[in-house]
Amino acid sequence: MSNSRNYIFGLSALLLASVSGPALAVTDEDLVKDHETPGDVLTYGLGYSGQRYSTLDAINKDNIKSLVPAWSFSFGGEKQRGQESQPLIEDGVMYVTGSYSRMWAIDTATGEELWQYDARLPEGILPCCDVVNRGAAIYGDKVYFGTLDAKLVALDKKTGKTVWRKTMADYKAGYSYTAAPLIVDGKVIVGNSGGEFGIVGAIAAYDAETGDEVWYRPVIEGHMGRMNGEESTMTGEKNASWPGDMWTWGGGATWLGGTYDPELGLAYFGTGNPAPWNSHLRPGDNLYTASTVAIDVETGEIKWHYQTTPHDGWDYDGVNELVNFEMEKDGQTIKAGAKADRNGFFYVLNRENGEFISGTPFVNEITWASGIDETGRPVYNEDNYPKDPTVVAESGLERDPVFAAPSFLGGKNWMPIAYSQNTSLFYVPSNEWGMDIWNEPITYKKGAAYLGAGFNIKPLNDDYIGALRAIDPTTGEIKFEVKNEAPLWSGVLTTAGGLVFYGTPEGYLQAIDDATGEILWKFNTGTGIVASPVTWEQDGEQWIAITAGWGGAVPLWGGDVAAIVKDFNQGGSVWAFKLPK
Ligand code: CA
Ligand code: CA
């Protein structure tokens, strides 16, 4: 009796649901297969591997010149600043985040707003490098994103109403959040931001349904991890590569989110600079700063690490994404990962065990190291370390800068690279710049900048700073480059149509030929582009979308380069493009 009633109730609920058109739940399998399903974009990176490659080819080298805007959506508000967000697309809805921790749901066919969420940030937040957000995550019937006051928010994807909101860390101590979360097996996996304030870099997993912490893994040696609310294991060994109590405020912010290999069960996160910048205060390798760490997503344990800049002295955050790809070399297929690091080297690692395969320059000027040795350790130019300020003071000078390249904004900064399965090449948005840098005395104080360094960034060439470079990962060879006057700060998208899309601070979304670098199409959005393009298929048509709005770290920290780009207009919008019918 009760069984049949349940059956009938279930059936009518199903019928009702199909009439009112419920939002379909995004499943684990949907996320695993995201890169194979061009009708949606469910992950940051167009797939867990972070390749940013689409199998769509309806827009291609032959017809790209006809691409036109279909709609543009304004983020509004008096406050604009940098828009670094990658949209998600699901079931005819775009979920896109904006500056000052805002999110919108937009009808992808018309560009009409479905809802807006505004995080209402408190006074006193401490974002180091503009009030950006890089994107949302989607799972079940909810969308997720992190805010500048270090909260993680789950919203009903239909209504934009808050389902839960958790404090991840204390924003008054300099913690903030800007990356797109990674969702794996019902866990929302996040890093943190705040490396310039002496925070402790960490990766944490939260239950997607309840927001409860599942595990917490600091990435600085000596700190304890947590699992299901209890202390678990210590990260590394206390004082093994850090002196005294310097590890307590050791930095290593994991501020760029992660990629994931579902077969290996490993998530890959980069870690930022050791704090403070003044390296003379912390002799040692300072693990696990400026590294890539592979994390077991079930336990939060570090399975392997690879440190790109041991004992960093230049703010070469190693946060850059590890893009998973299968590398054919010498008749073998290697489960590889590639990373274009802030420090100017393009690394290929074995993503199963972290073994070093190669490290080759992707910028023209690298002064801090002459290369990477066969063990994967940099060969330092010791006289390019910024000097010990106590020694400088003894010699009677106020400061004695060294000129180092790349600048601390990096050979590449946050903007994601892309891999094309069409060409087997990586496309890297790189920048050519250097800096005068000198150290200063500093002590840790909660909520205060913890650098112990001064600097001024300078261009290296008269005619360009940015260069979109195509790199063969099997050799490190740069196949071609497309120069850009202003520094590139936009992510990249590759397609089976033989196209590579990226934006410029001058305002252009542009598409180049993936084999030659020829610019085949460009469109000016009226404000600088510092975000990552996406593509998807809807009702038989291929769409392209990009967020626009000039800002990010360059105008704030760029020294002489900031002066060059100071007249670029701010904005805040998302643009959608397609071919005319
Ligand atoms: Ca998909
Ligand atoms: Ca940093």
Tab-separated table of N, CA and C and ligand atoms in Angstrom, residues 128-129 195-196 253 255 272-274 277 312 315-317 319 342 408 451, ligand 2:
chain	number	residue	atom	x	y	z
A	128	CYS	N	45.430	41.915	-2.085
A	128	CYS	CA	46.729	42.508	-2.419
A	128	CYS	C	46.717	43.143	-3.781
A	129	CYS	N	45.920	42.466	-4.733
A	129	CYS	CA	46.231	42.693	-6.148
A	129	CYS	C	44.960	42.875	-6.959
A	195	GLY	N	49.418	36.029	0.387
A	195	GLY	CA	50.851	35.781	0.588
A	195	GLY	C	51.653	37.025	0.899
A	196	GLU	N	51.132	38.193	0.577
A	196	GLU	CA	51.842	39.438	0.857
A	196	GLU	C	51.577	39.924	2.287
A	253	ALA	N	50.786	31.236	-0.404
A	253	ALA	CA	49.353	31.291	-0.727
A	253	ALA	C	49.052	30.478	-1.988
A	255	TRP	N	46.791	30.692	-4.340
A	255	TRP	CA	45.724	31.625	-4.717
A	255	TRP	C	45.162	31.419	-6.116
A	272	GLY	N	52.419	29.969	-3.561
A	272	GLY	CA	53.017	31.275	-3.799
A	272	GLY	C	54.370	31.454	-3.133
A	273	ASN	N	54.825	32.706	-3.122
A	273	ASN	CA	56.137	33.049	-2.581
A	273	ASN	C	56.200	32.789	-1.081
A	274	PRO	N	57.408	32.479	-0.585
A	274	PRO	CA	57.594	32.469	0.860
A	274	PRO	C	57.516	33.907	1.381
A	277	TRP	N	59.299	38.699	1.540
A	277	TRP	CA	60.105	38.654	0.312
A	277	TRP	C	61.598	38.661	0.638
A	312	ASP	N	63.010	31.323	-2.746
A	312	ASP	CA	62.667	32.457	-3.614
A	312	ASP	C	63.035	33.779	-2.968
A	315	ASP	N	59.741	37.109	-5.315
A	315	ASP	CA	58.277	36.967	-5.391
A	315	ASP	C	57.868	36.150	-6.616
A	316	TYR	N	58.613	35.102	-6.914
A	316	TYR	CA	58.212	34.212	-8.008
A	316	TYR	C	57.232	33.156	-7.475
A	317	ASP	N	56.022	33.602	-7.174
A	317	ASP	CA	54.956	32.674	-6.788
A	317	ASP	C	54.937	31.502	-7.770
A	319	VAL	N	52.383	29.654	-8.243
A	319	VAL	CA	50.958	29.287	-8.248
A	319	VAL	C	50.449	28.803	-9.599
A	342	ARG	N	55.952	31.738	-12.981
A	342	ARG	CA	56.286	33.154	-12.808
A	342	ARG	C	57.770	33.403	-13.070
A	408	PHE	N	58.669	40.715	-10.714
A	408	PHE	CA	57.886	39.826	-9.833
A	408	PHE	C	56.483	39.558	-10.377
A	451	LEU	N	56.482	42.292	3.378
A	451	LEU	CA	57.334	42.126	2.206
A	451	LEU	C	58.811	42.223	2.578
B	2	CA	CA	53.333	36.925	-4.261
